[in-house]
Protein backbone atom coordinates (compact mmCIF):
# COMPACT_ATOMS: atom_id res chain seq x y z
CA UNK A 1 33.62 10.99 86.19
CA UNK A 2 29.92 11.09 85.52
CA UNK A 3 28.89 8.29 83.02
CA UNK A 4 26.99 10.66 80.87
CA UNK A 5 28.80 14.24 80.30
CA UNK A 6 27.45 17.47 79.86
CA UNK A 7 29.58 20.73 79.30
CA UNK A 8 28.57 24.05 77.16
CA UNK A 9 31.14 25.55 74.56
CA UNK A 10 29.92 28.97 73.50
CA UNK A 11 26.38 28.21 72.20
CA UNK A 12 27.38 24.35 71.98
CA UNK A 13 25.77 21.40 74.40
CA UNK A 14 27.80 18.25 74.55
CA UNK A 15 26.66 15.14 75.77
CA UNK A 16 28.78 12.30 76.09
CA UNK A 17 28.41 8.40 76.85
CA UNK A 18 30.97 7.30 79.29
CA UNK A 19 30.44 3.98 80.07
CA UNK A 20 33.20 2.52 77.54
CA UNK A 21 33.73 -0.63 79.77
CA UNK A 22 30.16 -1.71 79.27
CA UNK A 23 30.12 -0.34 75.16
CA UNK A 24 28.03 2.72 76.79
CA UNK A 25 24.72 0.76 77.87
CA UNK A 26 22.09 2.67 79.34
CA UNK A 27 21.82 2.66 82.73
CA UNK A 28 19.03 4.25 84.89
CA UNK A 29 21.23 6.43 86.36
CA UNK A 30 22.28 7.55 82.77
CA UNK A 31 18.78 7.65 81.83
CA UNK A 32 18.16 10.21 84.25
CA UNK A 33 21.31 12.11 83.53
CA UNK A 34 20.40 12.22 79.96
CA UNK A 35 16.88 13.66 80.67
CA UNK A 36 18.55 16.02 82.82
CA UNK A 37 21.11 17.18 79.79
CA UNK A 38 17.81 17.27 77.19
CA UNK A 39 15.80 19.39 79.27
CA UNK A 40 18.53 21.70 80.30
CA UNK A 41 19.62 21.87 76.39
CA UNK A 42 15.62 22.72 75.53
CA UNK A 43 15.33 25.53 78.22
CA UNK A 44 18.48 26.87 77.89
CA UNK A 45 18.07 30.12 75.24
CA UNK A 46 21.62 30.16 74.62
CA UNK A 47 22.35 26.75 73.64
CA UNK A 48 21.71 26.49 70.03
CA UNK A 49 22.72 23.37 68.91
CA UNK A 50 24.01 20.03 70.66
CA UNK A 51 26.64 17.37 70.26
CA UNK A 52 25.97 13.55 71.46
CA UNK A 53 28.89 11.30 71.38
CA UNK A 54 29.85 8.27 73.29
CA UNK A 55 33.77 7.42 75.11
CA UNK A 56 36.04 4.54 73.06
CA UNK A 57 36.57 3.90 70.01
CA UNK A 58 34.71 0.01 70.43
CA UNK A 59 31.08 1.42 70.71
CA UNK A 60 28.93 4.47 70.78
CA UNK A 61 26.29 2.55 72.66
CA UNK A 62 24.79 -1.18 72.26
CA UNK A 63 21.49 0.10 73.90
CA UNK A 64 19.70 -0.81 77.25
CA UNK A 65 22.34 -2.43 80.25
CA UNK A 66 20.37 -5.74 80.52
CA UNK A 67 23.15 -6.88 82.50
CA UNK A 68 21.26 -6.74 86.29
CA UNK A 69 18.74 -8.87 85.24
CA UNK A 70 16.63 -8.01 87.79
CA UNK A 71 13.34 -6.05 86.49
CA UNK A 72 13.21 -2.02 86.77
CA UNK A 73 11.16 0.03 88.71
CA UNK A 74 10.54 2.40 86.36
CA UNK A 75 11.04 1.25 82.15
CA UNK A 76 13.96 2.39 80.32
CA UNK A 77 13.44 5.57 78.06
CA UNK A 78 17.04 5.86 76.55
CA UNK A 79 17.60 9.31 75.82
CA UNK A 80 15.31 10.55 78.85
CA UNK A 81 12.33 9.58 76.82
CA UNK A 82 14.01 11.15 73.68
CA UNK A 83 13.23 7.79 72.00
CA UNK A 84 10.04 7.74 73.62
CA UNK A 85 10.61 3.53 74.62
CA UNK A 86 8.86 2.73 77.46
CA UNK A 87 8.28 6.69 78.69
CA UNK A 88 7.06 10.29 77.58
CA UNK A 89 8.69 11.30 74.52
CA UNK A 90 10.78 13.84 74.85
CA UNK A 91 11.38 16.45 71.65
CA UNK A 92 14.49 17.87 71.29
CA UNK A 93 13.70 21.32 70.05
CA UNK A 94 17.68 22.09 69.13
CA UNK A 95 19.20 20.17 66.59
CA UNK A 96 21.56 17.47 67.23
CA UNK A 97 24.70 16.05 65.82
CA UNK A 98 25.28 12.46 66.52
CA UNK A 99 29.01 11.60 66.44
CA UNK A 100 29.03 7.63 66.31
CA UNK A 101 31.85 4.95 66.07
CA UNK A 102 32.04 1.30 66.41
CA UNK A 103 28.68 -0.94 67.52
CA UNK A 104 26.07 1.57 67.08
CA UNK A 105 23.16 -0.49 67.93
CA UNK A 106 19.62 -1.49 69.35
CA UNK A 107 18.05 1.50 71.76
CA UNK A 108 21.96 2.99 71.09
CA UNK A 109 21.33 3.03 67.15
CA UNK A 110 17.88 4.47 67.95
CA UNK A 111 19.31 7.36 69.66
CA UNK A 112 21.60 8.29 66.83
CA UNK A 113 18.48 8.57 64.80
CA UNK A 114 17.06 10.85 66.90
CA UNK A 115 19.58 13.18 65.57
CA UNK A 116 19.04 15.83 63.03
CA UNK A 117 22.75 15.26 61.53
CA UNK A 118 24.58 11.89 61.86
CA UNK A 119 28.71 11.62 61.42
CA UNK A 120 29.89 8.55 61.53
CA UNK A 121 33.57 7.28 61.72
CA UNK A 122 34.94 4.13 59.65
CA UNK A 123 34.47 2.03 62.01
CA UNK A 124 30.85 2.32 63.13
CA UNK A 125 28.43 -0.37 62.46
CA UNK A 126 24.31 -0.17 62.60
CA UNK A 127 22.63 -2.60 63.75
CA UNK A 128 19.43 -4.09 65.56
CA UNK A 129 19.99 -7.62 67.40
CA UNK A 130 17.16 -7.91 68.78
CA UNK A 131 15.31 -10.58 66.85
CA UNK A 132 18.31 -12.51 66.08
CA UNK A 133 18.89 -13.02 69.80
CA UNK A 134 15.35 -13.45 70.61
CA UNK A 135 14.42 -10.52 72.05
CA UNK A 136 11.72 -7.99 70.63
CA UNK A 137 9.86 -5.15 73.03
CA UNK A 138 9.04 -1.57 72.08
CA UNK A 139 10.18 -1.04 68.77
CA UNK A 140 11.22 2.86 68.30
CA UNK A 141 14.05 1.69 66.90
CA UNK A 142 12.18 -0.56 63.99
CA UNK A 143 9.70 2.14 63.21
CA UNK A 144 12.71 4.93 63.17
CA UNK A 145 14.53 2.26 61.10
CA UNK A 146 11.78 2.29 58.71
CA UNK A 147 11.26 5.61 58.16
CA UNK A 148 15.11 6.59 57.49
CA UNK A 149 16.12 4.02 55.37
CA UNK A 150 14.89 2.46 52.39
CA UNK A 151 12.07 -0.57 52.60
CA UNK A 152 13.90 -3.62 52.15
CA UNK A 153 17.16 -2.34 53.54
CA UNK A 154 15.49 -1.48 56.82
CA UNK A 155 13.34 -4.66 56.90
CA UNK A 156 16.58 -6.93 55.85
CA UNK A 157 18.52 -5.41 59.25
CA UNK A 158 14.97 -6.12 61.20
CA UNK A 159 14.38 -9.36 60.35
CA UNK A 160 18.19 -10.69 60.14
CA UNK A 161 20.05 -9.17 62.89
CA UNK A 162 22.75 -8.33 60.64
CA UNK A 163 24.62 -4.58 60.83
CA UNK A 164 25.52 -2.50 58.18
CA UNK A 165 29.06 -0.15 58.08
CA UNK A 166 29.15 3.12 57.83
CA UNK A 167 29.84 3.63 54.22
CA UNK A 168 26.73 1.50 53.30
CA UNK A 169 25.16 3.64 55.64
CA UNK A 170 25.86 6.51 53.62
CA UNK A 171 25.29 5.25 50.83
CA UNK A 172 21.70 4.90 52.00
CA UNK A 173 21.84 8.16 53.15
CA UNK A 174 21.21 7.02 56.75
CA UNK A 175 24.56 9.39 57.91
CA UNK A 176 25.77 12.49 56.75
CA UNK A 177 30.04 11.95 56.93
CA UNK A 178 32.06 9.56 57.19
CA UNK A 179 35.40 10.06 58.60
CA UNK A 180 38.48 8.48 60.14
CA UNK A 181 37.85 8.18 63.62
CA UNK A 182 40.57 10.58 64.81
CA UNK A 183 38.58 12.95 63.29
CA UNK A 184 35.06 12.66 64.15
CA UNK A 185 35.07 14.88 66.75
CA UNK A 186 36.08 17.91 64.79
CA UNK A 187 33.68 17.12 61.87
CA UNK A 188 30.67 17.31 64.86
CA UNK A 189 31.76 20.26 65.48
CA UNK A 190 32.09 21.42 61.88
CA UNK A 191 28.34 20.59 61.90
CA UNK A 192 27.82 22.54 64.74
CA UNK A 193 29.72 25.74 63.74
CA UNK A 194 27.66 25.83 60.20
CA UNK A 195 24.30 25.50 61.88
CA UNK A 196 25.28 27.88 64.53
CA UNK A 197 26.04 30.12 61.25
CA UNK A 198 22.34 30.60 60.68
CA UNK A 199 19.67 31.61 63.30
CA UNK A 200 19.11 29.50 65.62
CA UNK A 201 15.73 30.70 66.23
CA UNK A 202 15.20 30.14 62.39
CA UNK A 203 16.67 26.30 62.79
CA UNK A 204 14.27 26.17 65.71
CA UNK A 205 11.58 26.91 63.86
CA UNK A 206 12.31 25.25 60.77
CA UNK A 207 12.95 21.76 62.69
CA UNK A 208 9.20 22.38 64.44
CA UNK A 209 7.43 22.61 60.66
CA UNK A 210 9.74 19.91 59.50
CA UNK A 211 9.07 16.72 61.69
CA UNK A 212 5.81 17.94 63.05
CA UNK A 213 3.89 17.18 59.90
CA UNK A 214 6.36 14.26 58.39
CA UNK A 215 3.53 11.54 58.92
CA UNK A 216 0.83 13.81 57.40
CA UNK A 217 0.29 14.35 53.72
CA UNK A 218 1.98 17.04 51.98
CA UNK A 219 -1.34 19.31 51.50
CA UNK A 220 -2.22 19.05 55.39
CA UNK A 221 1.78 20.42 55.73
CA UNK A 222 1.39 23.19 53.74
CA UNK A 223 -2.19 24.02 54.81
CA UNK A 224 -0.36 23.98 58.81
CA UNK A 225 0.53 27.30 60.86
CA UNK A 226 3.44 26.56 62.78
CA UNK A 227 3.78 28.82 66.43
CA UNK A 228 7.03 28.38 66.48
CA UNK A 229 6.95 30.05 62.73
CA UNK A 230 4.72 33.29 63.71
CA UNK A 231 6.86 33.73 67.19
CA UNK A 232 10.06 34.11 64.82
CA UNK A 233 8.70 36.36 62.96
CA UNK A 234 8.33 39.00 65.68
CA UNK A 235 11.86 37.87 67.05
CA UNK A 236 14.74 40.14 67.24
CA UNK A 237 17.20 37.09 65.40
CA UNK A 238 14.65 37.86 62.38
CA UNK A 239 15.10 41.89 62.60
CA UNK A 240 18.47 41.78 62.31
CA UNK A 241 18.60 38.97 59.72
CA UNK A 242 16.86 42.05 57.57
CA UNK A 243 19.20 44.75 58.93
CA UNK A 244 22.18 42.73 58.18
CA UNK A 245 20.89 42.29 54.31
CA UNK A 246 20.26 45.81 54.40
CA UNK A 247 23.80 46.81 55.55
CA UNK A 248 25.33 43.91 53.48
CA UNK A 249 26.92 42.50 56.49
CA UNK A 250 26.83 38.70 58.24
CA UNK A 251 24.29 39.05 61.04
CA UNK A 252 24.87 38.58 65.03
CA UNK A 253 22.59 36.26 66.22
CA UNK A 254 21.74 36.38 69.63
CA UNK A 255 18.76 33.74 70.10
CA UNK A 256 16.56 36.00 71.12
């Protein structure tokens, strides 16, 4: 077995750690296969949506395997540069549904919140390490931190080390769901059947004008013209969205 996954259910992309014996650590070699699964998922017109989750119920993943110890040839980009540490970053133009249990943290907590929709089960915890055990490089996962959590919550986990469990996550409105862990695979894919429900040219679209002006101020967002916008609009997913109001009918989508 492959220690990153990738299968396709109907218009679905799953990605999955599995690398439970090392709490799902990076590897190069998962590196690579996880650029391999983002690209493919970003090319691929008839995936509409994707799943990441991670093997065992102990950890989703704990970030970077540091356990070599000799230096890389080429710097780690968890995610294939999703995260954008230490390579290109990599845009996922699908939305994604992280499905996270246990330690959840470091580069592996910064790839959950490259995620569009988080579910987490009861027993994942959030966390960055890195300054507790003295270690501090690129920070995507501070500045990510920052931006999806409030101030002082954010800073606290930065500057102590200390995690934070999934209902306080919630709470802060860092996850979507919690749920047992027995069931966290069906509530991904509860996700992914409602957002597969609407166009997923339309999602596309929408997630493009979404984060691509989030730093900016709100009249430089509004003032923006989106591509991704005007090529919808002359898409076939947006004539039938009109034909199937018309007819009073749910449309059939066909990404296209």
């Amino acid at each position: 077995m492959a220690d990153v996954e990738f299968s396709i259910k109907g218009h679905v992309a799953h990605v999955r750690l599995n690398r439970p014996q090392g709490l799902n650590a990076i590897t190069q070699e998962m590196d690579d296969l996880l650029f391999d699964a983002w690209s493919t998922i970003n090319t691929n017109p008839d995936i509409w949506c994707a799943v990441l989750s991670a093997e065992g119920e102990k950890g989703f993943c704990i970030g970077a395997d540091v356990s070599g110890g000799a230096e890389r040839k080429v710097r780690m980009a968890l995610g294939g540069g999703l995260t954008g540490i230490g390579g290109p970053l990599v845009t996922l133009r699908k939305p994604l549904i992280a499905a996270v249990q246990g330690f959840c943290v470091g580069g592996g907590f910064e790839l959950a919140m490259c995620a569009d929709i988080i579910v987490a089960a009861e027993t994942a915890q959030f966390g960055l390490p890195e300054t507790k055990v003295g270690i501090i490089g690129e920070c995507g996962v501070v500045h990510r931190a920052m931006r999806q959590l409030p101030h002082h919550i954010a800073m606290g986990m930065i500057l102590t080390g200390e995690r934070i469990k999934a209902d306080v996550a919630e709470r802060f409105g860092l996850v979507n769901e919690v749920v047992p862990f027995a069931d966290l695979s069906q509530a991904a894919q509860k996700w992914a059947d409602k957002i597969n429900a609407a166009s997923p040219l339309a999602n596309q679209a929408a997630k493009a004008a979404a984060l691509g002006r989030l730093g900016h101020p709100l009249e430089v967002a509004l003032m923006t013209r989106f591509e991704e916008i005007e090529q919808y609009a002359e898409s076939q997913d947006k004539r039938e969205g009109e034909l199937a109001g018309a007819e009073r009918r749910k449309p059939v989508w066909t990404g296209r």
